[in-house]
GROMACS .gro file of N, CA and C in nm:
model
  261
    1MET      N    1   0.085  -0.105   0.046
    1MET     CA    2   0.017  -0.014  -0.015
    1MET      C    3   0.102   0.191  -0.025
    2ARG      N    4   0.216   0.111   0.089
    2ARG     CA    5   0.278   0.208   0.050
    2ARG      C    6   0.350   0.279  -0.048
    3THR      N    7   0.348   0.151  -0.132
    3THR     CA    8   0.443   0.182  -0.262
    3THR      C    9   0.326   0.230  -0.361
    4VAL      N   10   0.242   0.221  -0.341
    4VAL     CA   11   0.082   0.271  -0.399
    4VAL      C   12   0.128   0.414  -0.395
    5HIS      N   13   0.091   0.474  -0.258
    5HIS     CA   14   0.089   0.588  -0.236
    5HIS      C   15   0.212   0.676  -0.250
    6ARG      N   16   0.322   0.633  -0.289
    6ARG     CA   17   0.418   0.698  -0.313
    6ARG      C   18   0.438   0.721  -0.448
    7ARG      N   19   0.391   0.640  -0.494
    7ARG     CA   20   0.351   0.626  -0.724
    7ARG      C   21   0.252   0.749  -0.727
    8HIS      N   22   0.158   0.708  -0.665
    8HIS     CA   23   0.033   0.855  -0.650
    8HIS      C   24   0.144   0.957  -0.622
    9ALA      N   25   0.200   0.971  -0.504
    9ALA     CA   26   0.242   1.121  -0.507
    9ALA      C   27   0.360   1.144  -0.594
   10ARG      N   28   0.400   1.059  -0.642
   10ARG     CA   29   0.518   1.120  -0.768
   10ARG      C   30   0.440   1.196  -0.865
   11ALA      N   31   0.297   1.053  -0.867
   11ALA     CA   32   0.268   1.107  -1.012
   11ALA      C   33   0.225   1.254  -1.033
   12GLU      N   34   0.122   1.324  -0.887
   12GLU     CA   35   0.065   1.455  -0.864
   12GLU      C   36   0.161   1.531  -0.862
   13ARG      N   37   0.293   1.523  -0.836
   13ARG     CA   38   0.394   1.593  -0.837
   13ARG      C   39   0.416   1.640  -0.959
   14SER      N   40   0.429   1.565  -1.034
   14SER     CA   41   0.471   1.585  -1.195
   14SER      C   42   0.319   1.626  -1.242
   15ILE      N   43   0.238   1.594  -1.247
   15ILE     CA   44   0.122   1.644  -1.276
   15ILE      C   45   0.146   1.801  -1.227
   16ALA      N   46   0.150   1.839  -1.121
   16ALA     CA   47   0.171   1.955  -1.094
   16ALA      C   48   0.322   2.053  -1.162
   17GLY      N   49   0.401   2.009  -1.153
   17GLY     CA   50   0.556   1.988  -1.232
   17GLY      C   51   0.516   2.047  -1.402
   18GLN      N   52   0.425   1.982  -1.437
   18GLN     CA   53   0.389   1.978  -1.612
   18GLN      C   54   0.303   2.119  -1.581
   19ILE      N   55   0.193   2.130  -1.479
   19ILE     CA   56   0.072   2.233  -1.523
   19ILE      C   57   0.231   2.356  -1.493
   20GLY      N   58   0.291   2.345  -1.382
   20GLY     CA   59   0.351   2.437  -1.358
   20GLY      C   60   0.452   2.527  -1.484
   21ALA      N   61   0.510   2.429  -1.513
   21ALA     CA   62   0.634   2.455  -1.678
   21ALA      C   63   0.499   2.486  -1.781
   22LEU      N   64   0.425   2.418  -1.771
   22LEU     CA   65   0.313   2.495  -1.916
   22LEU      C   66   0.257   2.616  -1.878
   23LEU      N   67   0.221   2.703  -1.725
   23LEU     CA   68   0.237   2.819  -1.700
   23LEU      C   69   0.300   2.953  -1.700
   24ARG      N   70   0.426   2.846  -1.691
   24ARG     CA   71   0.538   2.968  -1.716
   24ARG      C   72   0.530   3.014  -1.838
   25SER      N   73   0.551   2.925  -1.959
   25SER     CA   74   0.574   2.941  -2.030
   25SER      C   75   0.442   2.996  -2.122
   26ARG      N   76   0.376   2.991  -2.062
   26ARG     CA   77   0.252   3.106  -2.141
   26ARG      C   78   0.250   3.207  -2.219
   27PRO      N   79   0.195   3.188  -2.390
   27PRO     CA   80   0.307   3.334  -2.426
   27PRO      C   81   0.175   3.417  -2.410
   28THR      N   82   0.245   3.597  -2.451
   28THR     CA   83   0.198   3.691  -2.456
   28THR      C   84   0.143   3.660  -2.582
   29SER      N   85   0.009   3.818  -2.561
   29SER     CA   86  -0.070   3.825  -2.693
   29SER      C   87   0.071   3.907  -2.795
   30GLN      N   88   0.200   3.912  -2.760
   30GLN     CA   89   0.269   3.948  -2.865
   30GLN      C   90   0.328   3.828  -2.964
   31THR      N   91   0.305   3.694  -2.872
   31THR     CA   92   0.364   3.615  -2.921
   31THR      C   93   0.322   3.519  -3.061
   32PRO      N   94   0.441   3.556  -3.197
   32PRO     CA   95   0.358   3.502  -3.301
   32PRO      C   96   0.243   3.380  -3.278
   33TYR      N   97   0.164   3.369  -3.382
   33TYR     CA   98   0.026   3.274  -3.376
   33TYR      C   99   0.055   3.159  -3.380
   34ARG      N  100   0.176   3.101  -3.472
   34ARG     CA  101   0.247   2.979  -3.469
   34ARG      C  102   0.261   2.940  -3.328
   35ASP      N  103   0.350   3.007  -3.249
   35ASP     CA  104   0.429   2.964  -3.141
   35ASP      C  105   0.254   2.981  -3.016
   36ARG      N  106   0.182   3.076  -3.015
   36ARG     CA  107   0.087   3.038  -2.921
   36ARG      C  108  -0.008   2.907  -2.984
   37ALA      N  109  -0.030   2.890  -3.103
   37ALA     CA  110  -0.043   2.735  -3.171
   37ALA      C  111   0.007   2.609  -3.078
   38VAL      N  112   0.148   2.613  -3.123
   38VAL     CA  113   0.228   2.509  -3.026
   38VAL      C  114   0.150   2.511  -2.888
   39TRP      N  115   0.173   2.609  -2.814
   39TRP     CA  116   0.160   2.614  -2.680
   39TRP      C  117   0.005   2.532  -2.616
   40PHE      N  118  -0.078   2.633  -2.715
   40PHE     CA  119  -0.243   2.577  -2.689
   40PHE      C  120  -0.240   2.394  -2.752
   41GLU      N  121  -0.158   2.387  -2.817
   41GLU     CA  122  -0.152   2.184  -2.838
   41GLU      C  123  -0.084   2.166  -2.745
   42ARG      N  124   0.024   2.239  -2.652
   42ARG     CA  125   0.057   2.118  -2.580
   42ARG      C  126  -0.017   2.110  -2.442
   43LYS      N  127  -0.099   2.246  -2.448
   43LYS     CA  128  -0.184   2.249  -2.322
   43LYS      C  129  -0.324   2.130  -2.355
   44ALA      N  130  -0.337   2.127  -2.460
   44ALA     CA  131  -0.443   2.016  -2.499
   44ALA      C  132  -0.398   1.891  -2.466
   45ARG      N  133  -0.284   1.828  -2.507
   45ARG     CA  134  -0.238   1.720  -2.457
   45ARG      C  135  -0.199   1.681  -2.355
   46LEU      N  136  -0.159   1.797  -2.287
   46LEU     CA  137  -0.188   1.756  -2.104
   46LEU      C  138  -0.260   1.752  -2.028
   47PHE      N  139  -0.392   1.814  -2.066
   47PHE     CA  140  -0.479   1.782  -2.010
   47PHE      C  141  -0.550   1.655  -2.071
   48GLY      N  142  -0.523   1.629  -2.182
   48GLY     CA  143  -0.569   1.506  -2.221
   48GLY      C  144  -0.526   1.405  -2.092
   49ARG      N  145  -0.396   1.403  -2.107
   49ARG     CA  146  -0.334   1.293  -2.049
   49ARG      C  147  -0.354   1.317  -1.895
   50LEU      N  148  -0.344   1.437  -1.860
   50LEU     CA  149  -0.492   1.410  -1.717
   50LEU      C  150  -0.605   1.359  -1.675
   51ALA      N  151  -0.666   1.384  -1.827
   51ALA     CA  152  -0.813   1.292  -1.837
   51ALA      C  153  -0.806   1.171  -1.784
   52GLU      N  154  -0.662   1.117  -1.864
   52GLU     CA  155  -0.674   0.937  -1.867
   52GLU      C  156  -0.666   0.944  -1.692
   53HIS      N  157  -0.518   1.059  -1.678
   53HIS     CA  158  -0.503   0.998  -1.553
   53HIS      C  159  -0.566   0.962  -1.438
   54TYR      N  160  -0.684   1.074  -1.438
   54TYR     CA  161  -0.785   1.085  -1.386
   54TYR      C  162  -0.884   0.932  -1.395
   55GLY      N  163  -0.930   0.929  -1.500
   55GLY     CA  164  -1.016   0.828  -1.535
   55GLY      C  165  -1.120   0.817  -1.514
   56GLN      N  166  -1.122   0.694  -1.434
   56GLN     CA  167  -1.283   0.637  -1.346
   56GLN      C  168  -1.240   0.665  -1.204
   57GLY      N  169  -1.132   0.699  -1.131
   57GLY     CA  170  -1.128   0.762  -1.029
   57GLY      C  171  -1.143   0.865  -0.968
   58ASP      N  172  -1.172   0.935  -1.041
   58ASP     CA  173  -1.265   1.070  -1.053
   58ASP      C  174  -1.331   1.120  -1.181
   59PRO      N  175  -1.438   1.074  -1.210
   59PRO     CA  176  -1.508   1.095  -1.343
   59PRO      C  177  -1.528   1.263  -1.360
   60GLN      N  178  -1.565   1.329  -1.231
   60GLN     CA  179  -1.581   1.474  -1.265
   60GLN      C  180  -1.434   1.582  -1.285
   61GLU      N  181  -1.331   1.501  -1.259
   61GLU     CA  182  -1.247   1.567  -1.281
   61GLU      C  183  -1.146   1.510  -1.355
   62ALA      N  184  -1.183   1.443  -1.444
   62ALA     CA  185  -1.135   1.363  -1.575
   62ALA      C  186  -1.228   1.443  -1.689
   63ALA      N  187  -1.382   1.463  -1.645
   63ALA     CA  188  -1.471   1.564  -1.738
   63ALA      C  189  -1.378   1.720  -1.758
   64GLU      N  190  -1.359   1.759  -1.644
   64GLU     CA  191  -1.291   1.925  -1.656
   64GLU      C  192  -1.181   1.904  -1.748
   65CYS      N  193  -1.137   1.792  -1.727
   65CYS     CA  194  -0.947   1.808  -1.829
   65CYS      C  195  -1.007   1.775  -1.986
   66ARG      N  196  -1.119   1.645  -1.970
   66ARG     CA  197  -1.111   1.670  -2.106
   66ARG      C  198  -1.196   1.793  -2.192
   67TYR      N  199  -1.255   1.828  -2.045
   67TYR     CA  200  -1.334   1.962  -2.171
   67TYR      C  201  -1.214   2.086  -2.196
   68LEU      N  202  -1.119   2.101  -2.076
   68LEU     CA  203  -0.999   2.195  -2.078
   68LEU      C  204  -0.916   2.161  -2.236
   69ALA      N  205  -0.905   2.033  -2.211
   69ALA     CA  206  -0.785   1.950  -2.310
   69ALA      C  207  -0.883   2.030  -2.475
   70THR      N  208  -0.985   2.010  -2.491
   70THR     CA  209  -1.121   2.017  -2.615
   70THR      C  210  -1.097   2.214  -2.644
   71VAL      N  211  -1.077   2.295  -2.539
   71VAL     CA  212  -1.100   2.416  -2.560
   71VAL      C  213  -0.946   2.488  -2.592
   72ALA      N  214  -0.862   2.365  -2.553
   72ALA     CA  215  -0.743   2.455  -2.584
   72ALA      C  216  -0.703   2.370  -2.698
   73ALA      N  217  -0.735   2.279  -2.788
   73ALA     CA  218  -0.745   2.246  -2.904
   73ALA      C  219  -0.809   2.337  -3.006
   74GLU      N  220  -0.921   2.382  -2.993
   74GLU     CA  221  -1.002   2.465  -3.037
   74GLU      C  222  -0.968   2.575  -3.082
   75GLU      N  223  -0.883   2.655  -2.932
   75GLU     CA  224  -0.779   2.792  -2.981
   75GLU      C  225  -0.661   2.762  -3.031
   76ALA      N  226  -0.599   2.601  -3.001
   76ALA     CA  227  -0.453   2.619  -3.110
   76ALA      C  228  -0.560   2.623  -3.308
   77SER      N  229  -0.618   2.507  -3.298
   77SER     CA  230  -0.696   2.540  -3.438
   77SER      C  231  -0.743   2.720  -3.504
   78ARG      N  232  -0.814   2.730  -3.412
   78ARG     CA  233  -0.836   2.874  -3.452
   78ARG      C  234  -0.714   2.966  -3.494
   79LEU      N  235  -0.613   2.941  -3.417
   79LEU     CA  236  -0.425   3.042  -3.419
   79LEU      C  237  -0.402   2.997  -3.544
   80ARG      N  238  -0.398   2.848  -3.570
   80ARG     CA  239  -0.333   2.808  -3.694
   80ARG      C  240  -0.444   2.898  -3.819
   81SER      N  241  -0.574   2.870  -3.798
   81SER     CA  242  -0.639   2.955  -3.890
   81SER      C  243  -0.602   3.130  -3.947
   82VAL      N  244  -0.627   3.157  -3.838
   82VAL     CA  245  -0.545   3.347  -3.807
   82VAL      C  246  -0.405   3.312  -3.877
   83GLU      N  247  -0.330   3.215  -3.850
   83GLU     CA  248  -0.165   3.254  -3.915
   83GLU      C  249  -0.199   3.243  -4.032
   84ALA      N  250  -0.268   3.141  -4.095
   84ALA     CA  251  -0.255   3.125  -4.225
   84ALA      C  252  -0.319   3.244  -4.336
   85VAL      N  253  -0.436   3.302  -4.269
   85VAL     CA  254  -0.487   3.421  -4.331
   85VAL      C  255  -0.419   3.528  -4.348
   86ALA      N  256  -0.322   3.488  -4.229
   86ALA     CA  257  -0.224   3.644  -4.199
   86ALA      C  258  -0.067   3.651  -4.301
   87ARG      N  259  -0.084   3.534  -4.354
   87ARG     CA  260   0.042   3.558  -4.443
   87ARG      C  261   0.017   3.606  -4.609
   0.00000   0.00000   0.00000
């Protein structure tokens, strides 16, 4: 049981670290569209993995993560479209 708790604690720290790294690298409004799109794609992947991590253990948290992943993916797509038009 103790090993399972340690693994879970490591996973939680890793998740917190990944979210922290994502937030520290957040683009500004001056960042080029392409780079902002890449950031939102990264956010979508992270929250997609978080949804899998929470899975059936916490369905409400998993649903929230899926929602955030979807919103981030949509923003990345929008930014890619804007970038294409701006060329």
